[in-house]
Short mmCIF file of C-alpha atoms in Angstrom, two decimals:
data_model
loop_
_atom_site.label_atom_id
_atom_site.label_comp_id
_atom_site.label_asym_id
_atom_site.label_seq_id
_atom_site.Cartn_x
_atom_site.Cartn_y
_atom_site.Cartn_z
CA GLY Y 3 -28.26 -13.73 -72.24
CA ALA Y 4 -31.59 -11.29 -71.52
CA GLY Y 5 -31.92 -12.39 -68.00
CA VAL Y 6 -30.92 -11.16 -64.50
CA SER Y 7 -27.14 -11.70 -63.93
CA GLN Y 8 -24.99 -11.82 -60.56
CA THR Y 9 -21.54 -12.23 -59.77
CA PRO Y 10 -19.78 -14.20 -58.05
CA SER Y 11 -21.65 -17.33 -58.18
CA ASN Y 12 -19.82 -18.48 -55.42
CA LYS Y 13 -18.03 -16.68 -53.08
CA VAL Y 14 -16.22 -18.13 -50.17
CA THR Y 15 -14.49 -15.51 -47.40
CA GLU Y 16 -12.74 -15.67 -44.21
CA LYS Y 17 -14.78 -14.37 -40.98
CA GLY Y 18 -14.40 -10.08 -40.78
CA LYS Y 19 -13.78 -9.80 -44.51
CA TYR Y 20 -15.77 -7.77 -47.10
CA VAL Y 21 -17.23 -8.56 -49.39
CA GLU Y 22 -19.60 -7.13 -52.58
CA LEU Y 23 -21.92 -8.37 -54.57
CA ARG Y 24 -23.18 -7.24 -58.33
CA CYS Y 25 -26.68 -7.67 -59.76
CA ASP Y 26 -27.42 -6.72 -63.64
CA PRO Y 27 -30.81 -6.62 -64.27
CA ILE Y 28 -33.07 -6.98 -67.37
CA SER Y 29 -32.22 -3.68 -69.27
CA GLY Y 30 -35.29 -1.09 -69.02
CA HIS Y 31 -36.17 -3.27 -65.51
CA THR Y 32 -36.84 -0.02 -62.97
CA ALA Y 33 -37.07 -2.09 -59.88
CA LEU Y 34 -34.78 -4.24 -58.44
CA TYR Y 35 -34.53 -6.31 -55.39
CA TRP Y 36 -32.37 -8.25 -53.39
CA TYR Y 37 -33.22 -11.22 -51.21
CA ARG Y 38 -31.47 -13.43 -49.14
CA GLN Y 39 -32.30 -17.38 -49.13
CA SER Y 40 -30.92 -19.72 -46.01
CA LEU Y 41 -31.30 -23.50 -46.99
CA GLY Y 42 -34.48 -24.51 -46.41
CA GLN Y 43 -36.12 -21.13 -46.00
CA GLY Y 44 -37.78 -19.09 -48.52
CA PRO Y 45 -36.07 -15.83 -50.00
CA GLU Y 46 -36.22 -13.00 -47.33
CA PHE Y 47 -36.68 -9.59 -48.38
CA LEU Y 48 -33.56 -6.75 -47.87
CA ILE Y 49 -33.47 -3.80 -49.92
CA TYR Y 50 -35.95 -2.68 -52.83
CA PHE Y 51 -34.81 0.33 -55.19
CA GLN Y 52 -36.49 2.24 -56.97
CA GLY Y 53 -34.55 3.65 -60.03
CA THR Y 54 -31.14 4.76 -58.56
CA GLY Y 55 -32.81 5.52 -54.67
CA ALA Y 56 -33.37 2.51 -51.74
CA ALA Y 57 -37.12 2.89 -51.89
CA ASP Y 58 -37.18 0.63 -49.06
CA ASP Y 59 -34.03 -0.95 -46.77
CA SER Y 60 -36.17 -2.08 -44.02
CA GLY Y 61 -34.69 -5.79 -44.48
CA LEU Y 62 -31.35 -5.33 -44.15
CA PRO Y 63 -30.52 -7.18 -40.47
CA ASN Y 64 -27.92 -3.96 -39.99
CA ASP Y 65 -25.46 -1.60 -40.60
CA ARG Y 66 -23.28 -3.69 -41.58
CA PHE Y 67 -24.90 -4.70 -45.00
CA PHE Y 68 -25.13 -1.34 -47.73
CA ALA Y 69 -26.34 -1.55 -51.31
CA VAL Y 70 -26.07 0.91 -53.99
CA ARG Y 71 -27.71 1.00 -57.57
CA PRO Y 72 -25.52 4.68 -58.64
CA GLU Y 73 -26.74 4.58 -62.40
CA GLY Y 74 -30.12 2.92 -61.76
CA SER Y 75 -29.22 0.08 -63.13
CA VAL Y 76 -26.43 -2.47 -61.86
CA SER Y 77 -26.44 -2.75 -57.98
CA THR Y 78 -24.07 -4.11 -55.56
CA LEU Y 79 -24.57 -5.14 -52.30
CA LYS Y 80 -21.85 -4.98 -49.72
CA ILE Y 81 -21.11 -6.40 -46.52
CA GLN Y 82 -18.37 -5.71 -43.69
CA ARG Y 83 -17.26 -7.64 -41.38
CA THR Y 84 -18.67 -10.28 -42.61
CA GLU Y 85 -20.03 -13.25 -39.79
CA ARG Y 86 -20.50 -16.72 -39.92
CA GLY Y 87 -24.49 -15.92 -40.07
CA ASP Y 88 -24.31 -13.88 -43.72
CA SER Y 89 -23.82 -17.81 -44.68
CA ALA Y 90 -26.43 -18.02 -47.52
CA VAL Y 91 -27.28 -17.65 -50.91
CA TYR Y 92 -28.01 -13.59 -52.03
CA LEU Y 93 -30.39 -13.23 -55.05
CA CYS Y 94 -31.34 -10.66 -56.83
CA ALA Y 95 -34.50 -9.47 -58.87
CA SER Y 96 -35.47 -6.78 -60.72
CA SER Y 97 -38.82 -6.39 -62.05
CA LEU Y 98 -40.74 -3.74 -65.65
CA ILE Y 99 -42.99 -2.07 -62.96
CA GLN Y 100 -43.48 -2.09 -60.30
CA TYR Y 101 -46.33 -2.60 -57.69
CA THR Y 102 -46.26 -6.12 -59.63
CA GLY Y 103 -44.86 -8.88 -57.83
CA GLU Y 104 -43.69 -10.70 -60.80
CA LEU Y 105 -40.19 -10.44 -60.35
CA PHE Y 106 -37.00 -11.58 -62.36
CA PHE Y 107 -34.89 -13.69 -60.44
CA GLY Y 108 -30.87 -14.13 -60.96
CA GLU Y 109 -29.26 -17.54 -59.80
CA GLY Y 110 -27.77 -15.86 -56.95
CA SER Y 111 -24.79 -15.69 -55.42
CA ARG Y 112 -23.64 -17.97 -53.08
CA LEU Y 113 -21.79 -16.82 -49.32
CA THR Y 114 -19.68 -19.03 -47.47
CA VAL Y 115 -18.42 -17.34 -44.18
CA LEU Y 116 -15.88 -19.20 -42.72
CA GLU K 16 -46.44 -10.34 -37.88
CA ASP K 17 -46.98 -10.84 -41.51
CA GLN K 18 -46.70 -15.06 -41.69
CA VAL K 19 -46.75 -16.92 -44.20
CA THR K 20 -47.40 -20.64 -43.80
CA GLN K 21 -46.71 -23.84 -46.62
CA SER K 22 -47.96 -27.40 -46.08
CA PRO K 23 -46.42 -29.87 -46.50
CA GLU K 24 -42.66 -29.00 -46.38
CA ALA K 25 -42.77 -31.80 -48.78
CA LEU K 26 -44.93 -34.25 -51.25
CA ARG K 27 -43.55 -37.25 -53.29
CA LEU K 28 -46.18 -37.96 -56.19
CA GLN K 29 -46.20 -40.62 -58.73
CA GLU K 30 -46.28 -39.65 -61.93
CA GLY K 31 -50.30 -38.78 -62.84
CA GLU K 32 -50.88 -38.52 -59.52
CA SER K 33 -53.12 -35.39 -58.70
CA SER K 34 -52.63 -33.34 -55.40
CA SER K 35 -52.87 -29.89 -53.55
CA LEU K 36 -50.35 -27.92 -52.40
CA ASN K 37 -51.73 -24.67 -49.60
CA CYS K 38 -50.12 -22.02 -48.68
CA SER K 39 -52.05 -20.24 -45.41
CA TYR K 40 -51.57 -16.25 -44.44
CA THR K 41 -51.90 -13.69 -41.79
CA VAL K 42 -51.00 -10.37 -43.20
CA SER K 43 -52.36 -7.04 -42.20
CA GLY K 44 -54.43 -6.61 -45.60
CA LEU K 45 -53.63 -8.67 -48.54
CA ARG K 46 -51.92 -6.58 -51.99
CA GLY K 47 -51.45 -9.85 -53.61
CA LEU K 48 -50.27 -13.21 -53.11
CA PHE K 49 -47.52 -14.60 -55.81
CA TRP K 50 -46.64 -18.45 -56.56
CA TYR K 51 -43.06 -19.53 -57.41
CA ARG K 52 -41.48 -22.28 -58.27
CA GLN K 53 -37.71 -23.42 -57.74
CA ASP K 54 -35.63 -25.77 -59.16
CA PRO K 55 -32.33 -26.74 -57.18
CA GLY K 56 -29.42 -24.33 -57.58
CA LYS K 57 -32.15 -21.32 -59.22
CA GLY K 58 -33.52 -18.46 -58.64
CA PRO K 59 -37.20 -18.72 -57.90
CA GLU K 60 -39.30 -18.36 -61.47
CA PHE K 61 -42.85 -16.34 -61.27
CA LEU K 62 -45.72 -18.94 -61.54
CA PHE K 63 -49.12 -16.79 -60.49
CA THR K 64 -50.44 -13.76 -59.30
CA LEU K 65 -54.22 -13.60 -57.42
CA TYR K 66 -55.67 -10.60 -55.73
CA SER K 67 -58.72 -11.53 -54.53
CA ALA K 68 -60.83 -14.11 -52.74
CA GLY K 69 -61.86 -16.33 -55.38
CA GLU K 70 -59.89 -15.51 -58.09
CA GLU K 71 -58.45 -18.33 -60.16
CA LYS K 72 -55.26 -18.84 -62.49
CA GLU K 73 -54.13 -21.38 -64.54
CA LYS K 74 -51.16 -22.52 -66.44
CA GLU K 75 -50.65 -25.59 -68.25
CA ARG K 76 -50.77 -28.18 -65.45
CA LEU K 77 -51.02 -26.08 -62.40
CA LYS K 78 -53.93 -23.90 -61.20
CA ALA K 79 -53.86 -21.55 -58.39
CA THR K 80 -56.72 -20.44 -55.88
CA LEU K 81 -57.33 -17.98 -53.54
CA THR K 82 -59.52 -17.55 -50.16
CA LYS K 83 -59.68 -14.77 -47.66
CA LYS K 84 -57.43 -17.20 -45.39
CA GLU K 85 -55.34 -19.44 -47.86
CA SER K 86 -54.06 -20.10 -51.64
CA PHE K 87 -53.84 -23.72 -53.22
CA LEU K 88 -51.93 -24.68 -56.01
CA HIS K 89 -53.25 -27.82 -57.66
CA ILE K 90 -51.22 -29.95 -59.53
CA THR K 91 -53.15 -32.29 -62.00
CA ALA K 92 -51.93 -35.57 -63.99
CA PRO K 93 -48.16 -34.63 -62.76
CA LYS K 94 -44.84 -34.99 -64.69
CA PRO K 95 -41.31 -35.51 -63.38
CA GLU K 96 -40.67 -32.01 -64.70
CA ASP K 97 -43.44 -30.42 -62.28
CA SER K 98 -40.99 -31.18 -59.51
CA ALA K 99 -39.02 -28.68 -58.07
CA THR K 100 -39.75 -26.55 -54.28
CA TYR K 101 -42.72 -24.07 -55.10
CA LEU K 102 -43.03 -20.95 -52.90
CA CYS K 103 -45.58 -19.09 -51.89
CA ALA K 104 -45.77 -15.17 -50.93
CA VAL K 105 -47.39 -12.12 -50.16
CA ARG K 106 -47.75 -8.33 -50.42
CA THR K 107 -49.03 -6.63 -48.03
CA GLN K 108 -50.79 -2.88 -46.94
CA GLY K 109 -47.76 -0.88 -45.69
CA GLY K 110 -45.65 -3.50 -46.71
CA SER K 111 -43.95 -1.48 -49.84
CA GLU K 112 -43.03 -3.42 -52.75
CA LYS K 113 -41.56 -6.42 -50.32
CA LEU K 114 -42.60 -9.83 -50.59
CA VAL K 115 -43.04 -12.15 -47.48
CA PHE K 116 -42.28 -15.80 -48.56
CA GLY K 117 -42.91 -19.09 -47.21
CA LYS K 118 -40.71 -21.68 -46.77
CA GLY K 119 -41.71 -23.37 -49.54
CA THR K 120 -43.13 -27.05 -50.45
CA LYS K 121 -40.79 -29.06 -52.16
CA LEU K 122 -42.53 -31.60 -54.99
CA THR K 123 -41.14 -34.80 -55.99
CA VAL K 124 -42.93 -36.55 -58.73
CA ASN K 125 -41.82 -39.78 -59.21
CA PRO K 126 -41.94 -41.53 -63.23
#
């Protein structure tokens, strides 16, 4: 498909474990975003990439969270020492042109920390 | 702090019963207000962008309007397939490219 692809779709882990979530944006989209959505809430901004660099990481909650996009396409969100409060749906989005709010979202990775 | 408040939290309509969803915002300089639709288990889907007070956008049965303090999403003669959660988001001056979302309005349209 031509949409944003996220893997895994569902991840269950134990408290304290390390987790990686992957995002394949739409081909040619230079801007990539990570959001987190808890039940009954709207998406919450985590980080924004323009190309390979993180242009804004102000939404990362603490230093256990880190994201990379080494070649300007695929991105990985990494969470160390997971906590139960990290349980949420992690959404990735991409856009062709920056400075627009027209984001194309993937279906998300649901993370459950036991 | 930038805030987006959506009301009502949930809305039930009969098919054909028109209504409006509200999004009020308190921001330090608006650089765009956005409406998204989200179906269960899916990511949000972009609907509209509004930039200035008085602006209106339409798509099928949906019409979005913007004032200096709020936006409305008007739904005319809704159908069951319009059932979804509708999210409002803003981009602000000094806020880089991040969108600040409201909690959404869950719309159910009964046949």
